[in-house]
Tab-separated table of C-alpha atoms in Angstrom:
chain	number	residue	atom	x	y	z
A	100	PHE	CA	21.342	-3.420	-6.155
A	101	CYS	CA	19.118	-6.161	-4.685
A	102	ILE	CA	21.036	-8.928	-6.466
A	103	TYR	CA	24.355	-7.484	-5.280
A	104	GLU	CA	23.219	-7.468	-1.639
A	105	ILE	CA	21.645	-10.926	-1.898
A	106	ILE	CA	25.108	-12.215	-2.866
A	107	MET	CA	27.456	-9.873	-0.946
A	108	SER	CA	25.248	-9.018	2.108
A	109	PRO	CA	23.451	-5.694	2.752
A	110	ARG	CA	26.435	-3.334	2.733
A	111	LEU	CA	25.598	-0.613	0.179
A	112	HIS	CA	24.087	1.711	2.805
A	113	LYS	CA	27.183	1.282	4.981
A	114	ILE	CA	29.542	1.883	2.051
A	115	ILE	CA	27.780	5.036	0.801
A	116	TYR	CA	26.446	6.614	4.012
A	117	GLY	CA	28.659	5.073	6.705
A	118	PHE	CA	25.973	3.330	8.763
A	119	HIS	CA	23.383	0.565	8.549
A	120	PRO	CA	19.770	1.790	8.897
A	121	HIS	CA	18.557	-1.108	11.065
A	122	ASN	CA	19.654	-4.134	13.073
A	123	PHE	CA	22.066	-6.023	10.814
A	124	GLY	CA	21.078	-9.331	12.429
A	125	GLN	CA	17.648	-9.112	10.766
A	126	THR	CA	19.217	-9.298	7.294
A	127	ARG	CA	19.877	-13.058	7.596
A	128	ARG	CA	16.882	-15.038	6.381
A	129	TRP	CA	16.232	-18.533	4.984
A	130	GLY	CA	19.936	-19.341	4.889
A	131	GLY	CA	20.868	-16.230	2.904
A	132	TRP	CA	20.903	-12.448	2.876
A	133	ARG	CA	17.860	-10.196	2.707
A	134	PRO	CA	18.636	-6.972	0.753
A	135	VAL	CA	18.133	-3.564	2.345
A	136	VAL	CA	19.775	-1.379	-0.365
A	137	PHE	CA	19.023	2.271	0.582
A	138	MET	CA	15.717	1.727	2.356
A	139	GLU	CA	14.861	1.513	6.038
A	140	HIS	CA	14.541	-2.270	6.302
A	141	GLY	CA	14.480	-5.439	4.230
A	142	LEU	CA	10.704	-5.595	4.698
A	143	MET	CA	10.378	-2.250	2.943
A	144	VAL	CA	12.459	-3.527	0.005
A	145	GLY	CA	10.359	-6.692	-0.197
A	146	MET	CA	7.139	-4.676	-0.358
A	147	TRP	CA	8.647	-2.358	-2.970
A	148	MET	CA	9.622	-5.300	-5.175
A	149	SER	CA	6.207	-6.953	-4.758
A	150	THR	CA	4.415	-3.823	-5.932
A	151	ALA	CA	6.872	-3.517	-8.838
A	152	CYS	CA	6.013	-7.092	-9.854
A	153	LEU	CA	2.301	-6.423	-9.688
A	154	ALA	CA	2.584	-3.209	-11.688
A	155	GLY	CA	4.859	-4.893	-14.241
A	156	TRP	CA	2.495	-7.832	-14.707
A	157	HIS	CA	-0.472	-5.505	-15.227
A	158	LEU	CA	1.452	-3.347	-17.715
A	159	LEU	CA	2.468	-6.500	-19.577
A	160	ARG	CA	-1.141	-7.708	-19.660
A	161	THR	CA	-2.430	-4.372	-20.993
A	162	GLY	CA	0.305	-4.169	-23.651
A	163	GLN	CA	1.812	-0.924	-22.293
A	164	LEU	CA	5.090	-2.589	-21.292
A	165	SER	CA	5.557	-4.045	-24.769
A	166	LYS	CA	5.464	-0.538	-26.243
A	167	LEU	CA	8.429	0.461	-24.086
A	168	LEU	CA	10.506	-2.731	-24.055
A	169	HIS	CA	9.149	-4.596	-27.087
A	170	LYS	CA	9.859	-8.320	-26.642
A	171	GLN	CA	11.894	-7.894	-23.442
A	172	GLY	CA	8.822	-7.034	-21.316
A	173	LEU	CA	8.131	-10.623	-20.236
A	174	LEU	CA	11.792	-11.166	-19.349
A	175	VAL	CA	11.830	-8.037	-17.166
A	176	VAL	CA	8.707	-9.133	-15.261
A	177	LEU	CA	10.114	-12.637	-14.716
A	178	CYS	CA	13.341	-11.126	-13.355
A	179	LEU	CA	11.297	-8.944	-10.996
A	180	PHE	CA	9.457	-12.020	-9.711
A	181	ALA	CA	12.736	-13.880	-9.133
A	182	VAL	CA	14.328	-10.995	-7.205
A	183	THR	CA	11.144	-10.507	-5.154
A	184	ILE	CA	11.276	-14.128	-3.995
A	185	LEU	CA	14.977	-13.711	-3.138
A	186	CYS	CA	14.100	-10.692	-0.961
A	187	LYS	CA	12.716	-13.297	1.498
A	188	SER	CA	9.855	-11.223	2.867
A	189	THR	CA	6.909	-13.493	3.708
A	190	GLY	CA	4.368	-10.702	4.166
A	191	ALA	CA	5.289	-8.988	0.895
A	192	LEU	CA	5.046	-12.282	-1.010
A	193	LEU	CA	1.611	-12.995	0.469
A	194	LEU	CA	0.431	-9.504	-0.499
A	195	LEU	CA	1.789	-10.045	-4.025
A	196	ILE	CA	-0.209	-13.280	-4.367
A	197	LEU	CA	-3.284	-11.557	-2.947
A	198	GLY	CA	-2.842	-8.653	-5.370
A	199	LEU	CA	-2.441	-10.869	-8.437
A	200	PHE	CA	-5.490	-12.921	-7.485
A	201	THR	CA	-7.621	-9.818	-6.783
A	202	LEU	CA	-6.612	-8.070	-10.006
A	203	ARG	CA	-7.312	-11.211	-12.037
A	204	ILE	CA	-10.788	-11.630	-10.528
A	205	ALA	CA	-11.687	-7.933	-10.905
A	206	ILE	CA	-10.659	-7.793	-14.582
A	207	GLN	CA	-12.057	-11.178	-15.579
A	208	TRP	CA	-15.417	-10.655	-13.871
A	209	LYS	CA	-15.457	-6.889	-14.600
A	210	LYS	CA	-16.489	-6.181	-11.026
A	211	ARG	CA	-15.362	-3.535	-8.572
A	212	PHE	CA	-16.071	-5.382	-5.329
A	213	PRO	CA	-12.684	-7.267	-5.101
A	214	LEU	CA	-10.849	-3.914	-5.212
A	215	VAL	CA	-13.314	-2.370	-2.754
A	216	ILE	CA	-12.699	-5.247	-0.320
A	217	ILE	CA	-8.921	-4.683	-0.487
A	218	SER	CA	-9.449	-0.938	0.101
A	219	LEU	CA	-11.676	-1.460	3.149
A	220	LEU	CA	-9.711	-4.297	4.792
A	221	PRO	CA	-7.429	-1.916	6.763
A	222	VAL	CA	-10.435	-0.013	8.136
A	223	CYS	CA	-12.111	-3.247	9.239
A	224	TYR	CA	-8.887	-4.407	10.907
A	225	ILE	CA	-8.473	-1.153	12.868
A	226	ILE	CA	-12.115	-1.158	14.010
A	227	LEU	CA	-11.821	-4.769	15.205
A	228	ARG	CA	-8.582	-4.072	17.067
A	229	ILE	CA	-9.655	-0.817	18.733
A	230	SER	CA	-13.037	-2.231	19.753
A	231	GLY	CA	-11.376	-5.327	21.249
A	232	LEU	CA	-13.346	-7.757	19.090
A	233	TRP	CA	-10.093	-9.279	17.777
A	234	THR	CA	-7.303	-9.995	20.280
A	235	ALA	CA	-3.791	-11.418	20.006
A	236	GLN	CA	-4.946	-14.698	21.569
A	237	ASP	CA	-7.615	-15.143	18.896
A	238	SER	CA	-5.010	-14.491	16.184
A	239	SER	CA	-2.470	-17.027	17.491
A	240	GLU	CA	-4.939	-19.913	17.455
A	241	ILE	CA	-5.856	-19.256	13.824
A	242	LEU	CA	-2.350	-18.474	12.506
A	243	LEU	CA	-0.690	-21.543	14.042
A	244	LYS	CA	-2.793	-23.725	11.736
A	245	TYR	CA	-1.405	-22.152	8.558
A	246	LEU	CA	1.985	-20.494	9.265
A	247	PRO	CA	5.323	-21.622	10.764
A	248	GLU	CA	5.685	-21.105	14.502
A	249	GLU	CA	8.513	-18.573	14.037
A	250	ARG	CA	6.350	-16.285	11.882
A	251	VAL	CA	3.391	-16.632	14.260
A	252	GLU	CA	5.572	-15.596	17.215
A	253	SER	CA	6.636	-12.480	15.306
A	254	LEU	CA	3.015	-11.567	14.589
A	255	ILE	CA	1.874	-12.244	18.162
A	256	PHE	CA	4.695	-10.008	19.438
A	257	ARG	CA	3.306	-7.188	17.277
A	258	PHE	CA	-0.275	-7.805	18.380
A	259	ASP	CA	0.734	-7.841	22.065
A	260	ASN	CA	2.512	-4.503	21.682
A	261	GLU	CA	-0.503	-3.097	19.853
A	262	ASP	CA	-2.711	-4.040	22.824
A	263	ILE	CA	-0.342	-2.259	25.239
A	264	LEU	CA	-0.094	0.871	23.076
A	265	MET	CA	-3.848	0.971	22.435
A	266	ALA	CA	-4.549	0.995	26.171
A	267	LYS	CA	-2.426	4.137	26.566
A	268	ALA	CA	-3.685	5.765	23.343
A	269	LYS	CA	-7.258	5.527	24.627
A	270	LEU	CA	-6.306	7.779	27.559
A	271	GLN	CA	-5.868	10.624	25.018
A	272	PRO	CA	-8.162	9.325	22.258
A	273	TYR	CA	-8.944	12.363	20.109
A	274	PHE	CA	-5.658	14.203	19.472
A	275	GLY	CA	-3.192	11.701	20.935
A	276	TRP	CA	-0.070	12.177	23.047
A	277	GLY	CA	1.954	14.057	20.448
A	278	ARG	CA	5.514	13.188	19.509
A	279	TRP	CA	8.736	12.517	21.457
A	280	ARG	CA	7.574	8.957	22.252
A	281	ARG	CA	5.053	10.120	24.825
A	282	SER	CA	2.588	7.555	23.466
A	283	PHE	CA	4.982	4.679	24.275
A	284	VAL	CA	4.740	2.484	27.364
A	285	TYR	CA	7.913	1.892	29.401
A	286	ASN	CA	8.719	-0.879	31.867
A	287	GLU	CA	10.762	-0.596	35.078
A	288	SER	CA	14.085	-0.924	33.244
A	289	GLY	CA	13.134	1.896	30.853
A	290	LYS	CA	12.576	-0.306	27.799
A	291	ALA	CA	9.807	0.994	25.572
A	292	SER	CA	7.046	-0.902	23.801
A	293	VAL	CA	7.541	-1.462	20.074
A	294	PRO	CA	4.999	0.169	17.709
A	295	ASP	CA	5.579	-1.934	14.592
A	296	GLY	CA	2.359	-0.886	12.838
A	297	MET	CA	2.030	2.537	11.239
A	298	TRP	CA	-1.604	2.825	12.315
A	299	ILE	CA	-0.926	2.275	16.026
A	300	LEU	CA	1.893	4.837	15.951
A	301	ILE	CA	-0.425	7.434	14.375
A	302	PHE	CA	-3.213	6.534	16.808
A	303	GLY	CA	-0.903	7.083	19.774
A	304	GLN	CA	0.574	10.329	18.446
A	305	ASN	CA	-2.459	11.969	16.849
A	306	GLY	CA	-5.474	10.045	18.146
A	307	TYR	CA	-8.651	9.413	16.200
A	308	ILE	CA	-8.262	12.700	14.294
A	309	GLY	CA	-4.846	11.754	12.911
A	310	LEU	CA	-5.923	8.196	12.135
A	311	ILE	CA	-9.004	9.362	10.228
A	312	ALA	CA	-6.998	11.996	8.329
A	313	LEU	CA	-4.342	9.477	7.265
A	314	PHE	CA	-6.759	6.832	6.037
A	315	MET	CA	-9.022	9.380	4.337
A	316	ALA	CA	-6.001	10.518	2.318
A	317	LEU	CA	-5.236	6.914	1.360
A	318	LEU	CA	-8.736	5.504	0.913
A	319	LEU	CA	-10.747	8.323	-0.670
A	320	PRO	CA	-8.794	8.372	-3.979
A	321	GLN	CA	-9.256	4.610	-4.302
A	322	LEU	CA	-12.986	4.636	-3.649
A	323	LEU	CA	-13.636	7.746	-5.765
A	324	ALA	CA	-11.716	6.291	-8.709
A	325	LEU	CA	-13.681	3.038	-8.471
A	326	ARG	CA	-16.964	4.940	-8.253
A	327	ARG	CA	-16.311	7.301	-11.164
A	328	TYR	CA	-14.789	4.719	-13.504
A	329	PRO	CA	-17.074	1.670	-13.773
A	330	PRO	CA	-15.687	-1.637	-15.107
A	331	ALA	CA	-17.103	-0.891	-18.569
A	332	SER	CA	-14.594	1.968	-18.965
A	333	TRP	CA	-11.524	0.004	-17.872
A	334	GLU	CA	-10.667	-1.390	-21.297
A	335	LYS	CA	-11.801	1.627	-23.328
A	336	ASN	CA	-9.670	4.322	-21.693
A	337	PRO	CA	-5.886	3.584	-21.668
A	338	ASN	CA	-5.335	5.861	-18.646
A	339	VAL	CA	-7.971	4.044	-16.628
A	340	LYS	CA	-6.674	0.664	-17.773
A	341	VAL	CA	-3.307	1.407	-16.168
A	342	ALA	CA	-4.828	3.125	-13.108
A	343	ILE	CA	-6.666	-0.025	-12.011
A	344	SER	CA	-3.388	-1.501	-10.782
A	345	LEU	CA	-2.613	1.746	-8.905
A	346	ILE	CA	-5.860	1.417	-6.942
A	347	LEU	CA	-4.803	-2.058	-5.884
A	348	LEU	CA	-1.213	-1.017	-5.116
A	349	LEU	CA	-2.400	1.760	-2.807
A	350	GLY	CA	-4.661	-0.721	-1.019
A	351	LEU	CA	-1.759	-3.159	-0.562
A	352	PHE	CA	0.502	-0.380	0.741
A	353	THR	CA	-2.177	0.456	3.314
A	354	ILE	CA	-2.523	-3.196	4.383
A	355	ASP	CA	1.248	-3.460	4.780
A	356	GLY	CA	1.157	-0.342	6.977
A	357	LEU	CA	-1.044	-2.170	9.486
A	358	LEU	CA	1.914	-4.277	10.630
A	359	ASN	CA	4.947	-2.295	9.431
A	360	ASN	CA	5.724	1.340	10.177
A	361	MET	CA	7.521	1.884	6.876
A	362	TYR	CA	5.551	4.449	4.948
A	363	ASN	CA	6.652	4.619	1.326
A	364	PRO	CA	6.442	8.047	-0.388
A	365	MET	CA	5.113	6.303	-3.502
A	366	ALA	CA	1.816	5.800	-1.672
A	367	THR	CA	1.395	9.588	-1.581
A	368	VAL	CA	2.289	9.857	-5.281
A	369	ILE	CA	-0.241	7.146	-6.210
A	370	SER	CA	-2.912	8.799	-4.054
A	371	GLY	CA	-2.348	12.122	-5.817
A	372	GLY	CA	-2.406	10.451	-9.231
A	373	LEU	CA	-5.739	8.760	-8.552
A	374	ALA	CA	-7.197	12.015	-7.208
A	375	SER	CA	-6.065	13.787	-10.397
A	376	LEU	CA	-7.715	11.100	-12.481
A	377	CYS	CA	-11.004	11.725	-10.638
A	378	ILE	CA	-10.676	15.493	-11.256
A	379	LEU	CA	-10.036	14.809	-14.946
A	380	ARG	CA	-13.288	12.847	-15.068
A	381	ASP	CA	-15.100	15.794	-13.458
A	382	LYS	CA	-13.738	18.169	-16.106
A	383	GLN	CA	-14.713	15.827	-18.896
A	384	THR	CA	-18.185	15.475	-17.397
A	385	PHE	CA	-18.953	19.110	-16.627
A	386	GLU	CA	-16.982	21.088	-19.189
A	387	LYS	CA	-18.159	19.214	-22.275
A	388	PRO	CA	-21.811	20.367	-22.031
A	389	GLN	CA	-20.552	23.932	-21.480
A	390	ILE	CA	-18.411	23.706	-24.609
A	391	ASN	CA	-21.344	22.361	-26.626
A	392	GLN	CA	-23.542	25.180	-25.321
A	393	SER	CA	-20.904	27.780	-26.264
A	394	ILE	CA	-20.672	26.335	-29.779
A	395	SER	CA	-24.464	26.439	-30.087
A	396	ASN	CA	-24.550	30.093	-28.954
A	397	LEU	CA	-21.878	31.049	-31.501
A	398	GLN	CA	-23.793	29.326	-34.290
A	399	LYS	CA	-26.972	31.251	-33.368
A	400	GLU	CA	-25.031	34.541	-33.230
A	401	ASN	CA	-23.494	33.947	-36.665
A	402	SER	CA	-26.914	33.058	-38.098
A	403	LEU	CA	-28.369	36.351	-36.787
A	404	ARG	CA	-25.493	38.317	-38.290
A	405	LEU	CA	-26.079	36.680	-41.674
A	406	ILE	CA	-29.753	37.564	-41.521
């Protein structure tokens, strides 16, 4: 589907459902088309493909992909990388590079701290923004040194809107303004501010309570899984070996949500999977001694009967 739209333009949503989900002008990028397929925006597709690449590379490294696809595993991952680049999403590509680097360091050094840093980055960002310690002006001076001016302007536009929306959100800080765009700020012509980031939208609608609830649901499974499965168990347990990439993927989804309000349902699925893995560890930890005790009691009872 991505390759078709890269060649023919993003038209599948229009053909199947009769409308385009976003501004069609944003599908032109780098002299070509940026696929949208059946998602909300091309940025969402780019992030989806980046996480698929990261998961595929980790499955290939652990040998799980070879069991399913035999010798074609490497070819599939290379194709995923090629299509991800053709999706032309700068942020998703940067997060893919960050994810590959972090996963490599964590596995090679057998340390948890690179994954913990990725998990806590969104929290640090939100605290800095809400407290006013990091402003849009500070960001522009740093970003202009490393990124093209066009991309910096896009980021500064988002930061400026965040500042406007934060000022109004702080008037109802605990439970927010509710829905129906009451948290938005309007100018004299009636044009509303643009809440690009998922976190600022939740902060405006549901206040601190909603923001804490959302990030607890996303962060707790990551941190609990890292705490209950130390690096020594990563290579021994095949389930844990695969789950390490899920911890990182959930962290990258959360980072992407800081600037893009495109929540992917897979983040909820991954969060539930990691929570289940933590519960499984609890059962293995607490039920095993009980089973051993029950076996010991039965042995004593049988010995008494024999006597």
